[in-house]
Amino acid sequence: MISGLGGSGAGAGMLQQMRERMFSRIDSDGDGSIGKAEFASGRPSGASASDAADRFAQIDGDSDGSITTTELQSAFEQMASSMQGALIAAQGGRGGPPPGPPPGEDDGGGGAASVASQLLAKLDGDGDGSVSKSELEAALQSVAADGSDADAVAAEAETLFAEIDADGDGSASESEIA
C-alpha cells in the first residue's frame, strides 16, 4: 500500500518541509504571500510563463492576486490526493473506488484510465509514452523546487516507482499507472 503522499507520517512531514522551503524561496520579498511576478520568477526550469500563469490562477483560490501558505497547502493536498488515487488504482483498486479527475477537470467518463492518462502526460518528460524513474524523480524534485532533501526525494521516487513499474522493465506505461 502506498502511504505518505498526503496523509500522515514521515512522507507528510517531508512534503510539509518542501512546501515551506519552496514558499520561502519564491516569496522573494518575504511578505508572507507570493504575487504573480514572484511566482513566475520562481517557476521550475522548463515551465513556460504561460504554464506559470495558469498554475498561479489554479492555486490562488480566492483570486486576490497572491498565494498564501494555506492556498499552497491546499494545492499540494489536491495534487497528493490525485496522485495517491491514481497510484492506489494502479495497485488494483485497493482502498476504494477508482479516483475521479483532479479538481476542476472533467474525466470524460474515463475514471481511473483518464486519471492515469493525465498523470502520464504530466510526468512523461521525454514524450515516449512511459514514465521512467528519473522522470518521476524529476517531478518530485520540481515540487521540492530548491533541490532540498534531494536524497529523501530520490528515495521516495524509488519507492513509488517500484510500486508502479509492475513488470520491472524500468518504465511505467499508462496501463501500469491505470
mmCIF file of C-alpha atoms in Angstrom:
data_model
loop_
_atom_site.group_PDB
_atom_site.id
_atom_site.type_symbol
_atom_site.label_atom_id
_atom_site.label_comp_id
_atom_site.label_asym_id
_atom_site.label_seq_id
_atom_site.Cartn_x
_atom_site.Cartn_y
_atom_site.Cartn_z
ATOM 1 C CA MET A 1 0.000 0.000 0.000
ATOM 2 C CA ILE A 2 1.304 3.439 -0.842
ATOM 3 C CA SER A 3 1.364 5.892 2.017
ATOM 4 C CA GLY A 4 2.796 9.235 2.895
ATOM 5 C CA LEU A 5 1.680 11.231 -0.134
ATOM 6 C CA GLY A 6 -0.858 13.400 1.577
ATOM 7 C CA GLY A 7 -1.661 11.719 4.836
ATOM 8 C CA SER A 8 0.342 11.354 7.969
ATOM 9 C CA GLY A 9 3.788 10.067 8.813
ATOM 10 C CA ALA A 10 7.262 10.796 7.523
ATOM 11 C CA GLY A 11 6.104 11.405 3.937
ATOM 12 C CA ALA A 12 3.690 14.115 5.038
ATOM 13 C CA GLY A 13 6.415 15.746 7.125
ATOM 14 C CA MET A 14 8.790 15.728 4.176
ATOM 15 C CA LEU A 15 6.146 17.316 1.928
ATOM 16 C CA GLN A 16 5.428 19.975 4.571
ATOM 17 C CA GLN A 17 9.133 20.844 4.765
ATOM 18 C CA MET A 18 9.373 21.012 0.967
ATOM 19 C CA ARG A 19 6.293 23.298 0.820
ATOM 20 C CA GLU A 20 7.763 25.607 3.441
ATOM 21 C CA ARG A 21 11.152 25.821 1.707
ATOM 22 C CA MET A 22 9.560 26.351 -1.681
ATOM 23 C CA PHE A 23 7.278 29.068 -0.313
ATOM 24 C CA SER A 24 10.200 30.859 1.367
ATOM 25 C CA ARG A 25 12.305 30.666 -1.774
ATOM 26 C CA ILE A 26 9.566 32.024 -4.061
ATOM 27 C CA ASP A 27 8.369 34.701 -1.592
ATOM 28 C CA SER A 28 11.352 36.857 -2.503
ATOM 29 C CA ASP A 29 10.127 39.971 -0.686
ATOM 30 C CA GLY A 30 9.324 37.981 2.479
ATOM 31 C CA ASP A 31 5.839 39.437 2.899
ATOM 32 C CA GLY A 32 4.194 36.068 3.575
ATOM 33 C CA SER A 33 2.450 35.781 0.216
ATOM 34 C CA ILE A 34 3.513 35.064 -3.355
ATOM 35 C CA GLY A 35 2.496 37.510 -6.075
ATOM 36 C CA LYS A 36 2.211 36.719 -9.767
ATOM 37 C CA ALA A 37 5.654 38.151 -10.565
ATOM 38 C CA GLU A 38 7.311 36.208 -7.729
ATOM 39 C CA PHE A 39 5.557 33.024 -8.838
ATOM 40 C CA ALA A 40 6.676 33.496 -12.451
ATOM 41 C CA SER A 41 10.263 34.204 -11.339
ATOM 42 C CA GLY A 42 10.327 31.117 -9.117
ATOM 43 C CA ARG A 43 8.855 28.681 -11.627
ATOM 44 C CA PRO A 44 10.785 25.460 -12.304
ATOM 45 C CA SER A 45 13.055 25.352 -15.321
ATOM 46 C CA GLY A 46 11.136 24.047 -18.278
ATOM 47 C CA ALA A 47 7.856 25.659 -17.202
ATOM 48 C CA SER A 48 6.741 28.432 -19.520
ATOM 49 C CA ALA A 49 5.420 31.790 -18.355
ATOM 50 C CA SER A 50 2.008 30.705 -19.626
ATOM 51 C CA ASP A 51 2.182 27.482 -17.585
ATOM 52 C CA ALA A 52 3.157 29.516 -14.517
ATOM 53 C CA ALA A 53 0.244 31.919 -15.048
ATOM 54 C CA ASP A 54 -2.194 29.021 -15.407
ATOM 55 C CA ARG A 55 -0.845 27.274 -12.301
ATOM 56 C CA PHE A 56 -0.926 30.553 -10.337
ATOM 57 C CA ALA A 57 -4.613 31.016 -11.196
ATOM 58 C CA GLN A 58 -5.357 27.441 -10.075
ATOM 59 C CA ILE A 59 -3.571 27.869 -6.743
ATOM 60 C CA ASP A 60 -4.889 31.384 -5.991
ATOM 61 C CA GLY A 61 -8.174 30.087 -4.559
ATOM 62 C CA ASP A 62 -9.638 33.467 -3.663
ATOM 63 C CA SER A 63 -8.393 35.156 -6.872
ATOM 64 C CA ASP A 64 -6.877 38.056 -4.941
ATOM 65 C CA GLY A 65 -3.622 38.059 -6.922
ATOM 66 C CA SER A 66 -1.490 36.416 -4.245
ATOM 67 C CA ILE A 67 -0.893 32.917 -2.943
ATOM 68 C CA THR A 68 -0.876 32.300 0.791
ATOM 69 C CA THR A 69 0.648 29.335 2.583
ATOM 70 C CA THR A 70 -2.893 27.996 3.090
ATOM 71 C CA GLU A 71 -3.632 28.158 -0.641
ATOM 72 C CA LEU A 72 -0.331 26.459 -1.454
ATOM 73 C CA GLN A 73 -1.004 23.722 1.093
ATOM 74 C CA SER A 74 -4.460 23.159 -0.390
ATOM 75 C CA ALA A 75 -2.965 22.841 -3.889
ATOM 76 C CA PHE A 76 -0.383 20.325 -2.630
ATOM 77 C CA GLU A 77 -3.104 18.319 -0.874
ATOM 78 C CA GLN A 78 -5.201 18.209 -4.053
ATOM 79 C CA MET A 79 -2.182 17.103 -6.077
ATOM 80 C CA ALA A 80 -1.229 14.471 -3.497
ATOM 81 C CA SER A 81 -4.791 13.190 -3.330
ATOM 82 C CA SER A 82 -4.987 12.895 -7.104
ATOM 83 C CA MET A 83 -1.604 11.138 -7.306
ATOM 84 C CA GLN A 84 -2.409 8.813 -4.409
ATOM 85 C CA GLY A 85 -5.735 7.889 -6.011
ATOM 86 C CA ALA A 86 -4.017 7.061 -9.284
ATOM 87 C CA LEU A 87 -1.367 5.004 -7.509
ATOM 88 C CA ILE A 88 -3.979 3.118 -5.472
ATOM 89 C CA ALA A 89 -5.840 2.379 -8.689
ATOM 90 C CA ALA A 90 -2.557 1.120 -10.154
ATOM 91 C CA GLN A 91 -2.354 -1.358 -7.287
ATOM 92 C CA GLY A 92 -5.605 -2.955 -8.322
ATOM 93 C CA GLY A 93 -8.125 -0.638 -6.743
ATOM 94 C CA ARG A 94 -7.374 -1.438 -3.117
ATOM 95 C CA GLY A 95 -8.618 1.247 -0.830
ATOM 96 C CA GLY A 96 -11.824 2.223 -2.586
ATOM 97 C CA PRO A 97 -13.331 3.121 -5.905
ATOM 98 C CA PRO A 98 -11.273 4.479 -8.770
ATOM 99 C CA PRO A 99 -10.434 8.136 -8.267
ATOM 100 C CA GLY A 100 -12.145 10.913 -10.149
ATOM 101 C CA PRO A 101 -10.397 13.652 -12.071
ATOM 102 C CA PRO A 102 -8.299 16.283 -10.372
ATOM 103 C CA PRO A 103 -10.376 19.189 -9.079
ATOM 104 C CA GLY A 104 -11.657 21.350 -11.893
ATOM 105 C CA GLU A 105 -11.082 18.731 -14.584
ATOM 106 C CA ASP A 106 -13.673 16.562 -16.300
ATOM 107 C CA ASP A 107 -12.562 12.985 -16.829
ATOM 108 C CA GLY A 108 -14.952 12.481 -19.735
ATOM 109 C CA GLY A 109 -16.235 9.296 -18.113
ATOM 110 C CA GLY A 110 -12.873 7.541 -18.253
ATOM 111 C CA GLY A 111 -12.376 7.132 -14.490
ATOM 112 C CA ALA A 112 -9.017 5.677 -13.458
ATOM 113 C CA ALA A 113 -7.859 5.380 -17.068
ATOM 114 C CA SER A 114 -8.383 9.104 -17.569
ATOM 115 C CA VAL A 115 -6.519 9.913 -14.351
ATOM 116 C CA ALA A 116 -3.682 7.628 -15.466
ATOM 117 C CA SER A 117 -3.583 9.354 -18.844
ATOM 118 C CA GLN A 118 -3.440 12.790 -17.180
ATOM 119 C CA LEU A 119 -0.745 11.647 -14.773
ATOM 120 C CA LEU A 120 1.289 10.119 -17.616
ATOM 121 C CA ALA A 121 1.012 13.331 -19.636
ATOM 122 C CA LYS A 122 2.337 15.349 -16.696
ATOM 123 C CA LEU A 123 5.196 13.006 -15.810
ATOM 124 C CA ASP A 124 6.391 11.849 -19.259
ATOM 125 C CA GLY A 125 9.125 14.419 -19.786
ATOM 126 C CA ASP A 126 10.565 12.924 -22.987
ATOM 127 C CA GLY A 127 7.196 12.117 -24.587
ATOM 128 C CA ASP A 128 7.954 8.437 -25.153
ATOM 129 C CA GLY A 129 4.619 7.264 -23.726
ATOM 130 C CA SER A 130 6.024 5.935 -20.464
ATOM 131 C CA VAL A 131 7.458 7.243 -17.210
ATOM 132 C CA SER A 132 10.975 6.388 -16.096
ATOM 133 C CA LYS A 133 12.222 6.502 -12.524
ATOM 134 C CA SER A 134 14.245 9.605 -13.401
ATOM 135 C CA GLU A 135 11.133 11.344 -14.777
ATOM 136 C CA LEU A 136 9.218 10.548 -11.590
ATOM 137 C CA GLU A 137 12.141 11.784 -9.505
ATOM 138 C CA ALA A 138 12.348 14.987 -11.581
ATOM 139 C CA ALA A 139 8.648 15.621 -10.965
ATOM 140 C CA LEU A 140 9.086 15.135 -7.237
ATOM 141 C CA GLN A 141 12.207 17.328 -7.264
ATOM 142 C CA SER A 142 10.240 20.096 -9.010
ATOM 143 C CA VAL A 143 7.841 20.024 -6.073
ATOM 144 C CA ALA A 144 10.834 20.470 -3.786
ATOM 145 C CA ALA A 145 11.746 23.369 -6.127
ATOM 146 C CA ASP A 146 15.021 24.318 -4.470
ATOM 147 C CA GLY A 147 16.595 20.861 -4.526
ATOM 148 C CA SER A 148 16.334 20.438 -0.756
ATOM 149 C CA ASP A 149 16.137 16.938 0.618
ATOM 150 C CA ALA A 150 17.356 15.520 -2.697
ATOM 151 C CA ASP A 151 18.252 12.172 -1.124
ATOM 152 C CA ALA A 152 14.841 11.849 0.538
ATOM 153 C CA VAL A 153 13.081 12.782 -2.700
ATOM 154 C CA ALA A 154 15.175 10.247 -4.623
ATOM 155 C CA ALA A 155 14.302 7.545 -2.084
ATOM 156 C CA GLU A 156 10.585 8.414 -2.304
ATOM 157 C CA ALA A 157 10.775 8.303 -6.122
ATOM 158 C CA GLU A 158 12.449 4.900 -5.996
ATOM 159 C CA THR A 159 9.781 3.520 -3.654
ATOM 160 C CA LEU A 160 6.890 4.933 -5.697
ATOM 161 C CA PHE A 161 8.423 3.785 -8.961
ATOM 162 C CA ALA A 162 8.854 0.235 -7.667
ATOM 163 C CA GLU A 163 5.121 0.206 -6.871
ATOM 164 C CA ILE A 164 4.147 1.490 -10.321
ATOM 165 C CA ASP A 165 6.557 -0.479 -12.542
ATOM 166 C CA ALA A 166 4.702 -3.785 -12.221
ATOM 167 C CA ASP A 167 6.736 -5.663 -14.841
ATOM 168 C CA GLY A 168 10.091 -4.299 -13.647
ATOM 169 C CA ASP A 169 11.200 -3.127 -17.089
ATOM 170 C CA GLY A 170 12.331 0.311 -15.901
ATOM 171 C CA SER A 171 9.418 2.244 -17.368
ATOM 172 C CA ALA A 172 5.823 2.678 -16.290
ATOM 173 C CA SER A 173 3.297 2.522 -19.076
ATOM 174 C CA GLU A 174 -0.164 4.068 -18.956
ATOM 175 C CA SER A 175 -1.643 0.631 -18.308
ATOM 176 C CA GLU A 176 0.673 0.131 -15.304
ATOM 177 C CA ILE A 177 -0.309 3.530 -13.970
ATOM 178 C CA ALA A 178 -4.007 2.760 -14.512
#
